[in-house]
Tab-separated table of C-alpha atoms in Angstrom:
chain	number	residue	atom	x	y	z
A	1	MET	CA	-73.677	-101.304	29.652
A	2	THR	CA	-75.784	-99.915	26.741
A	3	ARG	CA	-79.468	-99.500	26.806
A	4	LEU	CA	-79.950	-102.416	24.141
A	5	ALA	CA	-81.656	-105.408	25.191
A	6	GLN	CA	-81.782	-104.590	29.028
A	7	THR	CA	-84.511	-106.204	31.022
A	8	GLU	CA	-86.654	-104.359	33.560
A	9	ASP	CA	-88.068	-105.604	36.987
A	10	LEU	CA	-84.781	-107.522	37.841
A	11	THR	CA	-83.961	-107.754	41.795
A	12	ASP	CA	-80.925	-106.056	43.242
A	13	ILE	CA	-79.112	-109.269	43.647
A	14	GLN	CA	-79.932	-110.223	39.914
A	15	GLN	CA	-78.797	-106.582	38.873
A	16	GLU	CA	-75.474	-107.192	40.925
A	17	ILE	CA	-74.688	-110.600	39.495
A	18	LEU	CA	-75.174	-109.035	36.069
A	19	LYS	CA	-73.206	-106.183	36.566
A	20	ALA	CA	-70.196	-108.481	37.915
A	21	VAL	CA	-70.511	-110.585	34.857
A	22	HIS	CA	-70.742	-107.776	32.504
A	23	GLN	CA	-67.233	-106.398	33.831
A	24	PHE	CA	-65.951	-109.831	33.742
A	25	VAL	CA	-66.632	-110.169	30.061
A	26	GLU	CA	-65.096	-106.686	29.497
A	27	ASP	CA	-62.157	-107.444	31.367
A	28	LYS	CA	-61.355	-111.087	31.085
A	29	ILE	CA	-63.110	-112.587	27.931
A	30	ILE	CA	-63.375	-109.789	24.992
A	31	PRO	CA	-59.715	-108.967	25.045
A	32	VAL	CA	-58.563	-112.507	24.639
A	33	ALA	CA	-61.411	-114.082	22.748
A	34	GLN	CA	-59.915	-113.497	19.240
A	35	GLU	CA	-56.615	-115.080	20.167
A	36	LEU	CA	-57.852	-117.990	21.912
A	37	GLU	CA	-60.599	-118.799	19.068
A	38	HIS	CA	-57.990	-118.495	16.391
A	39	SER	CA	-55.735	-121.192	18.201
A	40	ASP	CA	-58.570	-123.183	19.208
A	41	THR	CA	-57.268	-122.778	22.869
A	42	TYR	CA	-59.381	-124.056	25.830
A	43	PRO	CA	-60.160	-120.814	28.051
A	44	GLN	CA	-58.832	-122.363	31.239
A	45	GLU	CA	-58.346	-118.803	32.973
A	46	ILE	CA	-61.728	-117.779	32.006
A	47	VAL	CA	-63.348	-120.965	33.406
A	48	ASP	CA	-61.426	-120.487	36.708
A	49	GLY	CA	-62.672	-116.858	36.955
A	50	LEU	CA	-66.419	-118.321	36.150
A	51	LYS	CA	-65.990	-120.310	39.125
A	52	GLU	CA	-64.993	-117.723	41.372
A	53	LEU	CA	-67.815	-115.690	40.225
A	54	GLY	CA	-70.083	-118.781	41.053
A	55	VAL	CA	-71.579	-119.203	37.780
A	56	PHE	CA	-71.278	-122.817	37.788
A	57	GLY	CA	-73.634	-123.049	40.913
A	58	LEU	CA	-75.719	-120.200	39.727
A	59	THR	CA	-78.982	-122.147	39.669
A	60	ILE	CA	-77.997	-124.889	42.186
A	61	PRO	CA	-80.055	-124.266	45.397
A	62	GLU	CA	-78.298	-122.775	48.503
A	63	GLU	CA	-78.748	-126.026	50.493
A	64	TYR	CA	-76.168	-127.689	47.945
A	65	GLY	CA	-73.943	-124.878	48.061
A	66	GLY	CA	-75.190	-122.846	45.110
A	67	LEU	CA	-76.750	-119.341	44.623
A	68	GLY	CA	-80.182	-120.621	44.174
A	69	GLU	CA	-80.993	-118.148	41.296
A	70	SER	CA	-83.644	-118.599	38.447
A	71	LEU	CA	-83.441	-119.860	34.944
A	72	LEU	CA	-84.142	-116.176	34.144
A	73	THR	CA	-80.887	-115.058	35.956
A	74	TYR	CA	-78.900	-117.656	34.391
A	75	ALA	CA	-80.169	-116.998	30.770
A	76	LEU	CA	-79.227	-113.501	31.115
A	77	VAL	CA	-75.850	-114.261	32.484
A	78	VAL	CA	-75.552	-116.590	29.405
A	79	GLU	CA	-76.579	-113.737	27.160
A	80	GLU	CA	-73.955	-111.348	28.580
A	81	ILE	CA	-71.157	-114.220	28.480
A	82	ALA	CA	-71.976	-115.234	24.852
A	83	ARG	CA	-71.713	-111.575	23.949
A	84	GLY	CA	-68.178	-111.692	24.864
A	85	TRP	CA	-67.444	-114.992	23.341
A	86	MET	CA	-70.019	-117.733	22.625
A	87	SER	CA	-67.812	-120.695	23.164
A	88	VAL	CA	-67.452	-119.751	27.035
A	89	SER	CA	-71.411	-119.842	27.373
A	90	GLY	CA	-70.812	-123.547	25.896
A	91	VAL	CA	-68.578	-124.372	28.726
A	92	ILE	CA	-71.470	-123.850	31.251
A	93	ASN	CA	-74.273	-124.762	29.129
A	94	THR	CA	-74.447	-128.660	29.468
A	95	HIS	CA	-72.933	-128.123	33.053
A	96	PHE	CA	-76.130	-126.502	33.650
A	97	ILE	CA	-78.502	-128.717	32.212
A	98	VAL	CA	-77.078	-131.788	33.988
A	99	ALA	CA	-77.395	-129.767	37.193
A	100	TYR	CA	-80.996	-128.841	36.312
A	101	LEU	CA	-81.756	-132.508	35.734
A	102	LEU	CA	-80.510	-133.493	39.022
A	103	MET	CA	-82.495	-130.848	40.822
A	104	GLN	CA	-85.771	-131.636	38.981
A	105	HIS	CA	-85.531	-135.405	38.678
A	106	GLY	CA	-82.477	-136.888	40.922
A	107	THR	CA	-82.686	-138.806	44.124
A	108	GLU	CA	-82.087	-136.941	47.221
A	109	GLU	CA	-78.777	-139.096	47.521
A	110	GLN	CA	-77.744	-138.202	43.990
A	111	LYS	CA	-78.503	-134.381	44.745
A	112	LYS	CA	-76.143	-134.643	47.663
A	113	LYS	CA	-73.517	-136.721	46.004
A	114	TYR	CA	-73.054	-134.342	42.973
A	115	LEU	CA	-74.705	-130.811	43.387
A	116	PRO	CA	-72.298	-129.441	45.900
A	117	ARG	CA	-69.107	-130.263	43.800
A	118	MET	CA	-71.112	-129.083	40.621
A	119	ALA	CA	-71.764	-125.735	42.447
A	120	THR	CA	-67.913	-125.105	42.902
A	121	GLY	CA	-67.104	-126.379	39.350
A	122	GLU	CA	-65.294	-129.363	40.796
A	123	VAL	CA	-67.639	-131.786	39.038
A	124	ARG	CA	-68.304	-130.829	35.501
A	125	GLY	CA	-71.400	-131.846	33.502
A	126	ALA	CA	-71.837	-133.123	30.024
A	127	PHE	CA	-75.335	-133.839	28.310
A	128	SER	CA	-75.735	-136.656	25.626
A	129	MET	CA	-78.525	-137.848	23.594
A	130	SER	CA	-77.215	-137.413	20.081
A	131	GLU	CA	-75.598	-140.552	18.216
A	132	PRO	CA	-73.741	-140.618	14.703
A	133	SER	CA	-76.892	-141.875	12.945
A	134	LEU	CA	-79.355	-139.394	14.653
A	135	GLY	CA	-80.006	-135.886	15.826
A	136	SER	CA	-83.469	-134.688	16.496
A	137	ASP	CA	-85.183	-138.072	16.221
A	138	VAL	CA	-84.634	-139.257	19.845
A	139	SER	CA	-86.623	-142.337	19.263
A	140	ALA	CA	-83.784	-143.728	17.302
A	141	VAL	CA	-81.273	-144.119	20.215
A	142	SER	CA	-79.397	-147.258	19.771
A	143	THR	CA	-77.110	-147.167	22.842
A	144	LYS	CA	-78.103	-149.906	24.864
A	145	ALA	CA	-78.047	-150.493	28.786
A	146	THR	CA	-78.314	-154.281	29.416
A	147	LYS	CA	-79.350	-155.299	33.111
A	148	GLN	CA	-76.794	-157.930	34.639
A	149	ASP	CA	-77.812	-160.490	36.968
A	150	ASP	CA	-76.187	-158.584	39.973
A	151	GLY	CA	-78.694	-155.626	39.262
A	152	SER	CA	-76.134	-153.324	37.553
A	153	TYR	CA	-76.034	-152.621	33.848
A	154	ALA	CA	-73.685	-152.674	30.970
A	155	ILE	CA	-73.861	-149.923	28.746
A	156	THR	CA	-72.645	-150.273	24.851
A	157	GLY	CA	-72.963	-147.743	22.047
A	158	GLN	CA	-71.673	-144.543	20.521
A	159	LYS	CA	-72.568	-140.955	21.260
A	160	MET	CA	-71.878	-137.839	19.202
A	161	TRP	CA	-71.484	-133.983	19.527
A	162	LEU	CA	-70.811	-133.740	23.388
A	163	THR	CA	-69.980	-130.337	24.503
A	164	ASN	CA	-67.478	-130.435	27.208
A	165	GLY	CA	-66.873	-134.178	26.296
A	166	ALA	CA	-63.370	-134.292	27.747
A	167	SER	CA	-63.572	-131.469	30.446
A	168	SER	CA	-66.524	-133.081	31.946
A	169	THR	CA	-66.546	-135.650	34.772
A	170	LEU	CA	-70.301	-136.440	34.770
A	171	VAL	CA	-72.440	-137.232	31.629
A	172	ALA	CA	-75.994	-137.502	31.746
A	173	LEU	CA	-76.459	-140.045	29.034
A	174	LEU	CA	-79.609	-141.553	27.315
A	175	THR	CA	-79.973	-145.046	26.512
A	176	LYS	CA	-82.446	-147.906	25.709
A	177	THR	CA	-83.337	-150.348	28.325
A	178	ASP	CA	-85.586	-153.485	28.284
A	179	GLU	CA	-87.384	-152.274	31.465
A	180	GLY	CA	-89.934	-149.597	30.291
A	181	ALA	CA	-93.061	-150.278	28.124
A	182	GLU	CA	-93.936	-150.920	24.803
A	183	SER	CA	-93.727	-147.240	23.701
A	184	VAL	CA	-90.172	-146.509	22.718
A	185	TYR	CA	-90.234	-143.367	24.587
A	186	LYS	CA	-91.021	-145.302	27.778
A	187	ASN	CA	-88.176	-147.449	27.177
A	188	MET	CA	-85.303	-145.027	27.869
A	189	THR	CA	-83.312	-144.503	30.673
A	190	THR	CA	-80.985	-141.727	31.695
A	191	PHE	CA	-77.797	-142.796	33.442
A	192	LEU	CA	-75.312	-140.669	35.317
A	193	VAL	CA	-71.880	-141.927	34.082
A	194	GLU	CA	-68.651	-140.662	35.913
A	195	LYS	CA	-65.439	-140.497	34.197
A	196	GLU	CA	-62.046	-138.826	34.498
A	197	ALA	CA	-61.435	-135.478	32.457
A	198	GLY	CA	-59.476	-136.006	29.357
A	199	PHE	CA	-59.220	-137.898	26.136
A	200	GLY	CA	-58.574	-141.561	25.698
A	201	GLU	CA	-60.197	-144.255	28.088
A	202	THR	CA	-61.602	-142.180	30.842
A	203	ALA	CA	-63.295	-144.840	32.733
A	204	GLN	CA	-63.774	-148.547	32.346
A	205	GLY	CA	-65.338	-149.120	28.922
A	206	VAL	CA	-65.720	-145.051	28.378
A	207	THR	CA	-63.609	-143.455	25.615
A	208	VAL	CA	-63.573	-139.977	24.555
A	209	PRO	CA	-61.661	-140.378	21.051
A	210	GLY	CA	-60.563	-136.871	20.384
A	211	LYS	CA	-62.093	-133.413	19.423
A	212	ILE	CA	-64.236	-132.733	16.466
A	213	GLU	CA	-62.859	-130.162	14.268
A	214	LYS	CA	-65.587	-127.339	13.731
A	215	MET	CA	-65.895	-124.303	11.600
A	216	GLY	CA	-66.491	-122.220	14.511
A	217	TYR	CA	-67.365	-122.727	18.293
A	218	LYS	CA	-63.779	-123.296	19.059
A	219	GLY	CA	-61.972	-123.553	22.271
A	220	VAL	CA	-64.500	-125.449	23.764
A	221	GLU	CA	-64.231	-129.206	22.998
A	222	THR	CA	-66.691	-131.234	21.174
A	223	THR	CA	-66.349	-134.796	21.112
A	224	GLU	CA	-67.664	-138.423	20.565
A	225	LEU	CA	-68.215	-140.714	23.618
A	226	ILE	CA	-67.698	-144.461	23.118
A	227	LEU	CA	-69.049	-147.078	25.375
A	228	GLU	CA	-68.115	-150.712	25.460
A	229	GLY	CA	-69.707	-152.730	27.999
A	230	HIS	CA	-69.486	-149.959	30.649
A	231	GLN	CA	-70.596	-151.220	33.996
A	232	ILE	CA	-72.579	-148.982	35.960
A	233	ALA	CA	-74.630	-149.570	39.311
A	234	ALA	CA	-78.394	-148.932	39.159
A	235	ASP	CA	-78.215	-146.276	41.737
A	236	GLN	CA	-76.773	-144.214	38.966
A	237	ILE	CA	-79.997	-144.254	37.067
A	238	LEU	CA	-81.270	-140.825	37.190
A	239	GLY	CA	-84.104	-140.613	39.771
A	240	GLY	CA	-83.595	-144.366	40.641
A	241	THR	CA	-86.225	-145.587	38.242
A	242	PRO	CA	-85.539	-146.852	34.641
A	243	GLY	CA	-88.012	-145.974	31.644
A	244	LYS	CA	-88.003	-142.241	32.378
A	245	GLY	CA	-85.043	-141.087	30.458
A	246	PHE	CA	-86.851	-139.516	27.452
A	247	PHE	CA	-89.249	-137.408	29.496
A	248	GLN	CA	-86.365	-136.261	31.916
A	249	MET	CA	-84.319	-135.317	28.785
A	250	MET	CA	-86.933	-133.417	27.038
A	251	ASP	CA	-87.306	-131.350	30.281
A	252	GLY	CA	-83.532	-130.621	30.043
A	253	VAL	CA	-83.825	-129.767	26.241
A	254	GLU	CA	-86.520	-127.167	27.053
A	255	VAL	CA	-84.193	-125.177	29.263
A	256	GLY	CA	-81.496	-125.861	26.849
A	257	ARG	CA	-83.547	-124.164	24.178
A	258	VAL	CA	-83.791	-121.175	26.479
A	259	ASN	CA	-80.081	-121.232	26.868
A	260	VAL	CA	-79.553	-121.374	23.137
A	261	ALA	CA	-81.733	-118.393	22.683
A	262	ALA	CA	-79.808	-116.473	25.304
A	263	ARG	CA	-76.601	-117.224	23.543
A	264	ALA	CA	-78.107	-116.253	20.164
A	265	CYS	CA	-79.124	-112.841	21.951
A	266	GLY	CA	-75.679	-112.283	23.166
A	267	LEU	CA	-74.167	-112.980	19.459
A	268	ALA	CA	-76.662	-110.540	18.189
A	269	ILE	CA	-75.922	-107.877	20.598
A	270	ARG	CA	-72.332	-107.982	19.838
A	271	GLY	CA	-72.964	-108.138	16.328
A	272	PHE	CA	-74.917	-104.778	16.764
A	273	GLU	CA	-72.496	-103.434	18.772
A	274	LEU	CA	-69.689	-103.996	16.304
A	275	GLY	CA	-71.680	-102.784	13.323
A	276	ILE	CA	-72.845	-99.526	14.940
A	277	ALA	CA	-69.261	-98.755	16.017
A	278	TYR	CA	-67.747	-99.279	12.709
A	279	ALA	CA	-70.571	-97.538	11.043
A	280	GLN	CA	-69.387	-94.485	12.939
A	281	GLN	CA	-65.558	-94.811	12.258
A	282	ARG	CA	-65.702	-95.644	8.395
A	283	LYS	CA	-66.096	-92.763	5.919
A	284	THR	CA	-67.418	-92.685	2.297
A	285	PHE	CA	-68.207	-90.087	-0.035
A	286	GLY	CA	-67.312	-87.348	2.602
A	287	LYS	CA	-69.409	-88.568	5.662
A	288	ILE	CA	-69.319	-91.478	8.054
A	289	ILE	CA	-71.256	-94.548	6.837
A	290	ALA	CA	-73.857	-94.291	9.597
A	291	GLU	CA	-75.194	-91.106	8.082
A	292	HIS	CA	-76.121	-92.954	4.731
A	293	GLN	CA	-79.779	-93.769	4.787
A	294	ALA	CA	-79.005	-97.189	3.831
A	295	ILE	CA	-76.844	-98.134	6.664
A	296	LEU	CA	-78.833	-96.088	9.106
A	297	PHE	CA	-81.988	-98.328	8.172
A	298	ARG	CA	-79.942	-101.460	8.480
A	299	LEU	CA	-78.944	-100.290	11.882
A	300	ALA	CA	-82.574	-99.641	13.280
A	301	GLU	CA	-83.762	-103.098	11.930
A	302	MET	CA	-80.762	-104.739	13.705
A	303	ALA	CA	-81.639	-103.031	17.004
A	304	THR	CA	-85.307	-103.907	16.814
A	305	LYS	CA	-84.587	-107.724	15.969
A	306	VAL	CA	-82.141	-107.790	19.201
A	307	GLU	CA	-84.939	-106.234	21.359
A	308	THR	CA	-87.453	-108.816	19.867
A	309	ILE	CA	-85.621	-111.859	20.523
A	310	HIS	CA	-84.370	-110.552	23.967
A	311	ALA	CA	-87.928	-110.220	25.136
A	312	MET	CA	-89.119	-113.591	23.657
A	313	MET	CA	-86.136	-115.124	25.377
A	314	VAL	CA	-87.047	-113.460	28.930
A	315	ARG	CA	-90.679	-114.476	28.447
A	316	ALA	CA	-89.747	-118.118	28.038
A	317	ALA	CA	-87.557	-118.147	31.032
A	318	ARG	CA	-89.914	-116.406	33.162
A	319	LEU	CA	-92.637	-119.212	32.084
A	320	LYS	CA	-90.249	-122.076	32.914
A	321	ASP	CA	-89.386	-120.575	36.210
A	322	SER	CA	-93.093	-120.449	37.061
A	323	GLY	CA	-93.241	-124.228	36.621
A	324	GLY	CA	-95.230	-124.756	33.547
A	325	ARG	CA	-94.460	-126.482	30.275
A	326	VAL	CA	-92.783	-124.118	27.939
A	327	ASP	CA	-92.043	-126.193	24.585
A	328	VAL	CA	-94.088	-123.800	22.294
A	329	GLU	CA	-92.419	-120.625	24.007
A	330	ALA	CA	-88.847	-122.133	24.244
A	331	GLY	CA	-89.102	-123.307	20.728
A	332	MET	CA	-90.049	-119.912	19.445
A	333	ALA	CA	-87.565	-118.269	21.510
A	334	LYS	CA	-85.112	-120.264	20.180
A	335	MET	CA	-86.308	-120.370	16.579
A	336	LEU	CA	-86.499	-116.535	16.146
A	337	ALA	CA	-83.463	-115.922	18.160
A	338	SER	CA	-81.150	-118.029	16.134
A	339	GLU	CA	-82.518	-116.721	12.703
A	340	TYR	CA	-82.443	-113.148	13.926
A	341	ALA	CA	-78.846	-113.394	15.242
A	342	ASN	CA	-77.983	-114.828	11.934
A	343	GLU	CA	-79.462	-111.809	10.229
A	344	VAL	CA	-77.973	-109.314	12.615
A	345	VAL	CA	-74.501	-110.672	12.430
A	346	GLU	CA	-74.537	-110.949	8.652
A	347	ASP	CA	-75.919	-107.256	8.396
A	348	SER	CA	-72.953	-106.231	10.792
A	349	PHE	CA	-70.690	-108.154	8.497
A	350	ARG	CA	-72.150	-106.311	5.288
A	351	ILE	CA	-71.453	-103.017	7.054
A	352	HIS	CA	-67.739	-103.870	7.942
A	353	GLY	CA	-67.494	-104.597	3.902
A	354	GLY	CA	-64.152	-106.168	3.041
A	355	TYR	CA	-62.699	-105.794	6.547
A	356	GLY	CA	-65.452	-108.012	7.877
A	357	TYR	CA	-63.664	-111.024	5.763
A	358	SER	CA	-60.604	-110.319	7.634
A	359	LYS	CA	-59.531	-112.319	10.617
A	360	GLU	CA	-58.400	-108.961	12.275
A	361	TYR	CA	-62.037	-108.092	12.527
A	362	GLU	CA	-64.189	-109.617	15.516
A	363	ILE	CA	-67.074	-109.845	13.141
A	364	GLU	CA	-65.545	-112.571	11.108
A	365	ARG	CA	-65.492	-114.857	14.263
A	366	LEU	CA	-69.033	-114.147	15.024
A	367	MET	CA	-70.189	-114.879	11.386
A	368	ARG	CA	-68.838	-118.704	12.033
A	369	GLU	CA	-70.131	-118.699	15.459
A	370	VAL	CA	-73.623	-117.636	14.934
A	371	LYS	CA	-74.135	-120.505	12.445
A	372	PHE	CA	-74.149	-122.902	15.364
A	373	MET	CA	-77.056	-121.276	16.770
A	374	LEU	CA	-79.173	-122.230	13.953
A	375	ILE	CA	-78.478	-126.068	14.705
A	376	GLY	CA	-78.156	-126.274	18.288
A	377	GLU	CA	-80.874	-127.916	20.323
A	378	GLY	CA	-82.935	-128.512	17.311
A	379	THR	CA	-82.941	-126.535	13.943
A	380	SER	CA	-85.641	-124.172	13.070
A	381	ASP	CA	-87.572	-126.688	11.251
A	382	ILE	CA	-87.745	-128.928	14.253
A	383	GLN	CA	-88.817	-126.020	16.293
A	384	LYS	CA	-91.791	-125.159	13.790
A	385	MET	CA	-92.860	-128.935	13.935
A	386	ILE	CA	-93.060	-128.759	17.934
A	387	ILE	CA	-94.874	-125.497	17.856
A	388	GLY	CA	-97.222	-126.241	15.115
A	389	ARG	CA	-98.078	-129.730	16.453
A	390	GLN	CA	-98.893	-127.829	20.000
A	391	LEU	CA	-100.999	-125.170	18.379
A	392	LEU	CA	-103.071	-127.843	16.585
A	393	LYS	CA	-103.788	-129.154	20.031
A	394	GLU	CA	-104.622	-125.879	21.614
A	395	TYR	CA	-106.830	-124.599	18.544
A	396	LYS	CA	-108.336	-127.579	17.560
A	397	ALA	CA	-111.594	-126.900	15.355
C-alpha cells in the first residue's frame, strides 16, 4: 500500500482487516472490474468473497455473529473497496445502513431475528426513502401505511433509487402513518419489509419492476419498489413504536454520508494512482510528461486533495463512533469529498489526454462513477443548507 491517505493510530486488528481487504481488492476486484462494469454484470464472486472476509458483518456486534468493528473501520474498508470498484462498495453500503438502524433502534427481538443472518450475508439489506417525486425533501413522502382492524398495516406507495433493490431480502422502508403527531416529521414510521431476492413480485403486494439504466455505478442494481396493499405485522415497525421513522432514517443518513465520503475518497485515490502512473509512462517533447511543470503541479494538487478529504472523512467517522451528532461534520466530509474526488478524477482524465476517452482505460469508468458521488446521500447544495443552518445555531449573534 502506498503512503497516500493512510490513517495513523489504528489497532492491530484494524490494520490486519485493511491489509486483507487491500489484498482482496488487488487480487479479486481490480482485475475484473472493467469487464464486469462494461457488461453491467452483478459481481457475485466478489460478493461471495466479501462474505468470507466478514465484511457484511463488520460492524455487527460479536454477540450477533459479527466482528463488532467501528464505523471508522468500516469507512476505511469502504474506501479501499471503492478504490477497486465503486459499485462493489454500493453492494455493502445499504446493507450496512440497515444493520446500523437495527443496532441503534431495533427491538431486541428484531436484532436477534436479523443481525446474525445479516452478519453472514444470508439476509441482505436495502434502505428506502426516495420516491419518484421527491429526493432530499423527506417530508414529502407519500407512501402510506394504514393500520388495519387486527393491528397490522397495509402499505401502498412507490419507492425509487433502491441500491440492492433486487438482491436485498430486507428493506428498511420509510412511510407516512396517521399515528404520530401533527408535525409531519413525527408522523413517519420505518418498517422492516421482508421479500425474496429477484425481480417481479417478490412478496405479497411488493414488486421490483427491473433495473434502472444508469450512466455509471453499474454491476449493482438500482431499482424501484412498488407496494400495493402490502400486509405487514406491527412487530415489523423498527423499534416497535410508530412515529419515529424520520429521526431513525436521519441517523442512518449520517452514517451514510460518512460512507459516501469514504467511497469518494476511494475513487480519488484510484484516480490519483492512475494519473501519476500514466504521467510516468507517457513521453512528450523528449521526456515523460510528469517532468513537465504543468503536470507536476497538477499531481501535487491531486494528492493534497486526497489527503484532505481522507482526513475529514476519518474525523467524521471517529466523531460518530464517539456517540455524538455529526450532521455538520458528516455533511462537510461528504460535500468536500464528492467535489474533490470529481476534480481529482477529472485531472487524471486530463493527464491521460485522448486515451482517457477510451473505454480501454480505467479512468473512463471512474469519470462516470464519480458523478454519482455528487448526488448520493444529498447534493452539495443540500449539505451546505444543513451545515449553514447548524452553524447559525452554534454562532447565534
